[in-house]
Amino acid sequence: MDPYREYQDYVMASRLLIAHGLSREVLTLAQYARLRLWRMELAKRREWRALEGLDGRLRYGFWTNPLRLREFLKKAPASPYLASPAAFETLLFPEEKGRLCYPGQAGEYYLGFVRLPHLLMDPVAFEEALREQEERARALPLFLEAFHRVQGP
């Protein structure tokens, strides 16, 4: 996976969790990269307990692991951010929304993952949903402000 896409997914998961009072942290790109490298080291050492804790902090698999997503949905069953693509995109800054190809694009992408836990018992539908998500991922630009800031002299 593209490390920038992975970070963007992390940030969107973090913003969603913060909006529900389930977290208070959004790592910078540099902080995330350092922890991601540390995660790789823990995996090499087979330090599974430490790895599991770090995975939670990195939101690793938040969108793509239906069981993790199901956990979140139990904690926030009536999330207003999951009501529609436009509702989800209230988590974005105006500049970020402006980088999308069309309004609702990021919302469609992330809400597409929300259906995965409900499809676990239907392998054909689950695989089709994953293919749709791959198509959405290819079309979704890197929109985070962190990727577009111009550093001063």
PDB file of C-alpha atoms in Angstrom, residues 30-116:
ATOM      1  CA  ALA A  30       6.684  12.272  10.611  1.00  0.00           C
ATOM      2  CA  GLN A  31       5.415  10.783  13.899  1.00  0.00           C
ATOM      3  CA  TYR A  32       3.319   8.265  12.020  1.00  0.00           C
ATOM      4  CA  ALA A  33       6.266   7.263   9.821  1.00  0.00           C
ATOM      5  CA  ARG A  34       8.494   6.697  12.868  1.00  0.00           C
ATOM      6  CA  LEU A  35       5.874   4.540  14.570  1.00  0.00           C
ATOM      7  CA  ARG A  36       5.230   2.652  11.333  1.00  0.00           C
ATOM      8  CA  LEU A  37       8.945   1.795  11.120  1.00  0.00           C
ATOM      9  CA  TRP A  38       8.853   0.728  14.764  1.00  0.00           C
ATOM     10  CA  ARG A  39       5.845  -1.480  13.941  1.00  0.00           C
ATOM     11  CA  MET A  40       7.854  -3.209  11.216  1.00  0.00           C
ATOM     12  CA  GLU A  41      10.666  -3.828  13.716  1.00  0.00           C
ATOM     13  CA  LEU A  42       8.257  -5.301  16.268  1.00  0.00           C
ATOM     14  CA  ALA A  43       6.843  -7.602  13.593  1.00  0.00           C
ATOM     15  CA  LYS A  44      10.350  -8.820  12.703  1.00  0.00           C
ATOM     16  CA  ARG A  45      11.007  -9.530  16.382  1.00  0.00           C
ATOM     17  CA  ARG A  46       7.628 -11.260  16.698  1.00  0.00           C
ATOM     18  CA  GLU A  47       6.655  -9.061  19.637  1.00  0.00           C
ATOM     19  CA  TRP A  48       2.953  -9.571  19.084  1.00  0.00           C
ATOM     20  CA  ARG A  49       1.674  -7.959  22.290  1.00  0.00           C
ATOM     21  CA  ALA A  50       3.546  -4.713  21.661  1.00  0.00           C
ATOM     22  CA  LEU A  51       2.552  -4.880  18.008  1.00  0.00           C
ATOM     23  CA  GLU A  52      -1.131  -5.159  18.870  1.00  0.00           C
ATOM     24  CA  GLY A  53      -0.983  -2.065  21.074  1.00  0.00           C
ATOM     25  CA  LEU A  54       0.808  -0.093  18.395  1.00  0.00           C
ATOM     26  CA  ASP A  55      -1.699  -1.213  15.769  1.00  0.00           C
ATOM     27  CA  GLY A  56      -4.455   0.435  17.783  1.00  0.00           C
ATOM     28  CA  ARG A  57      -2.552   3.700  17.987  1.00  0.00           C
ATOM     29  CA  LEU A  58      -1.749   3.622  14.258  1.00  0.00           C
ATOM     30  CA  ARG A  59      -5.395   2.750  13.465  1.00  0.00           C
ATOM     31  CA  TYR A  60      -3.876  -0.102  11.488  1.00  0.00           C
ATOM     32  CA  GLY A  61      -6.670  -1.867   9.661  1.00  0.00           C
ATOM     33  CA  PHE A  62      -9.363   0.470  10.979  1.00  0.00           C
ATOM     34  CA  TRP A  63     -11.014   0.749   7.569  1.00  0.00           C
ATOM     35  CA  THR A  64     -10.011  -2.553   6.025  1.00  0.00           C
ATOM     36  CA  ASN A  65     -10.450  -4.961   8.937  1.00  0.00           C
ATOM     37  CA  PRO A  66     -14.198  -5.618   9.274  1.00  0.00           C
ATOM     38  CA  LEU A  67     -13.816  -6.771  12.877  1.00  0.00           C
ATOM     39  CA  ARG A  68     -12.100  -3.528  13.940  1.00  0.00           C
ATOM     40  CA  LEU A  69     -14.680  -1.520  12.058  1.00  0.00           C
ATOM     41  CA  ARG A  70     -17.465  -3.488  13.734  1.00  0.00           C
ATOM     42  CA  GLU A  71     -15.953  -2.571  17.134  1.00  0.00           C
ATOM     43  CA  PHE A  72     -16.131   1.104  16.215  1.00  0.00           C
ATOM     44  CA  LEU A  73     -19.698   0.811  14.943  1.00  0.00           C
ATOM     45  CA  LYS A  74     -20.743  -0.709  18.289  1.00  0.00           C
ATOM     46  CA  LYS A  75     -19.213   2.276  20.127  1.00  0.00           C
ATOM     47  CA  ALA A  76     -20.770   4.848  17.767  1.00  0.00           C
ATOM     48  CA  PRO A  77     -23.914   3.215  16.351  1.00  0.00           C
ATOM     49  CA  ALA A  78     -25.639   6.464  15.417  1.00  0.00           C
ATOM     50  CA  SER A  79     -22.656   8.348  14.050  1.00  0.00           C
ATOM     51  CA  PRO A  80     -23.862  11.415  12.142  1.00  0.00           C
ATOM     52  CA  TYR A  81     -20.653  11.262  10.083  1.00  0.00           C
ATOM     53  CA  LEU A  82     -21.695   7.932   8.584  1.00  0.00           C
ATOM     54  CA  ALA A  83     -25.104   9.172   7.425  1.00  0.00           C
ATOM     55  CA  SER A  84     -23.928  10.272   3.977  1.00  0.00           C
ATOM     56  CA  PRO A  85     -20.785  11.136   2.007  1.00  0.00           C
ATOM     57  CA  ALA A  86     -21.441  14.834   2.625  1.00  0.00           C
ATOM     58  CA  ALA A  87     -21.831  14.226   6.366  1.00  0.00           C
ATOM     59  CA  PHE A  88     -18.555  12.315   6.441  1.00  0.00           C
ATOM     60  CA  GLU A  89     -16.783  15.127   4.641  1.00  0.00           C
ATOM     61  CA  THR A  90     -17.549  17.540   7.467  1.00  0.00           C
ATOM     62  CA  LEU A  91     -14.408  15.942   8.948  1.00  0.00           C
ATOM     63  CA  LEU A  92     -12.340  17.512   6.139  1.00  0.00           C
ATOM     64  CA  PHE A  93     -10.958  21.046   5.983  1.00  0.00           C
ATOM     65  CA  PRO A  94     -12.345  23.245   3.181  1.00  0.00           C
ATOM     66  CA  GLU A  95      -9.013  23.081   1.322  1.00  0.00           C
ATOM     67  CA  GLU A  96      -9.110  19.298   1.490  1.00  0.00           C
ATOM     68  CA  LYS A  97     -12.627  19.185   0.085  1.00  0.00           C
ATOM     69  CA  GLY A  98     -11.415  21.371  -2.758  1.00  0.00           C
ATOM     70  CA  ARG A  99      -8.824  18.774  -3.737  1.00  0.00           C
ATOM     71  CA  LEU A 100     -11.408  16.072  -4.337  1.00  0.00           C
ATOM     72  CA  CYS A 101     -12.525  15.327  -7.878  1.00  0.00           C
ATOM     73  CA  TYR A 102     -16.157  15.882  -6.844  1.00  0.00           C
ATOM     74  CA  PRO A 103     -18.097  16.564  -3.628  1.00  0.00           C
ATOM     75  CA  GLY A 104     -18.653  13.397  -1.657  1.00  0.00           C
ATOM     76  CA  GLN A 105     -15.731  11.473  -3.164  1.00  0.00           C
ATOM     77  CA  ALA A 106     -13.884  10.929   0.122  1.00  0.00           C
ATOM     78  CA  GLY A 107     -17.149  10.188   1.893  1.00  0.00           C
ATOM     79  CA  GLU A 108     -18.061   7.548  -0.673  1.00  0.00           C
ATOM     80  CA  TYR A 109     -14.662   5.939  -0.293  1.00  0.00           C
ATOM     81  CA  TYR A 110     -14.652   5.740   3.501  1.00  0.00           C
ATOM     82  CA  LEU A 111     -18.329   4.872   3.836  1.00  0.00           C
ATOM     83  CA  GLY A 112     -17.736   2.038   1.383  1.00  0.00           C
ATOM     84  CA  PHE A 113     -15.734   0.321   4.120  1.00  0.00           C
ATOM     85  CA  VAL A 114     -18.566   0.651   6.642  1.00  0.00           C
ATOM     86  CA  ARG A 115     -20.575  -1.975   4.796  1.00  0.00           C
ATOM     87  CA  LEU A 116     -17.827  -4.617   5.096  1.00  0.00           C
TER      88      LEU A 116
END
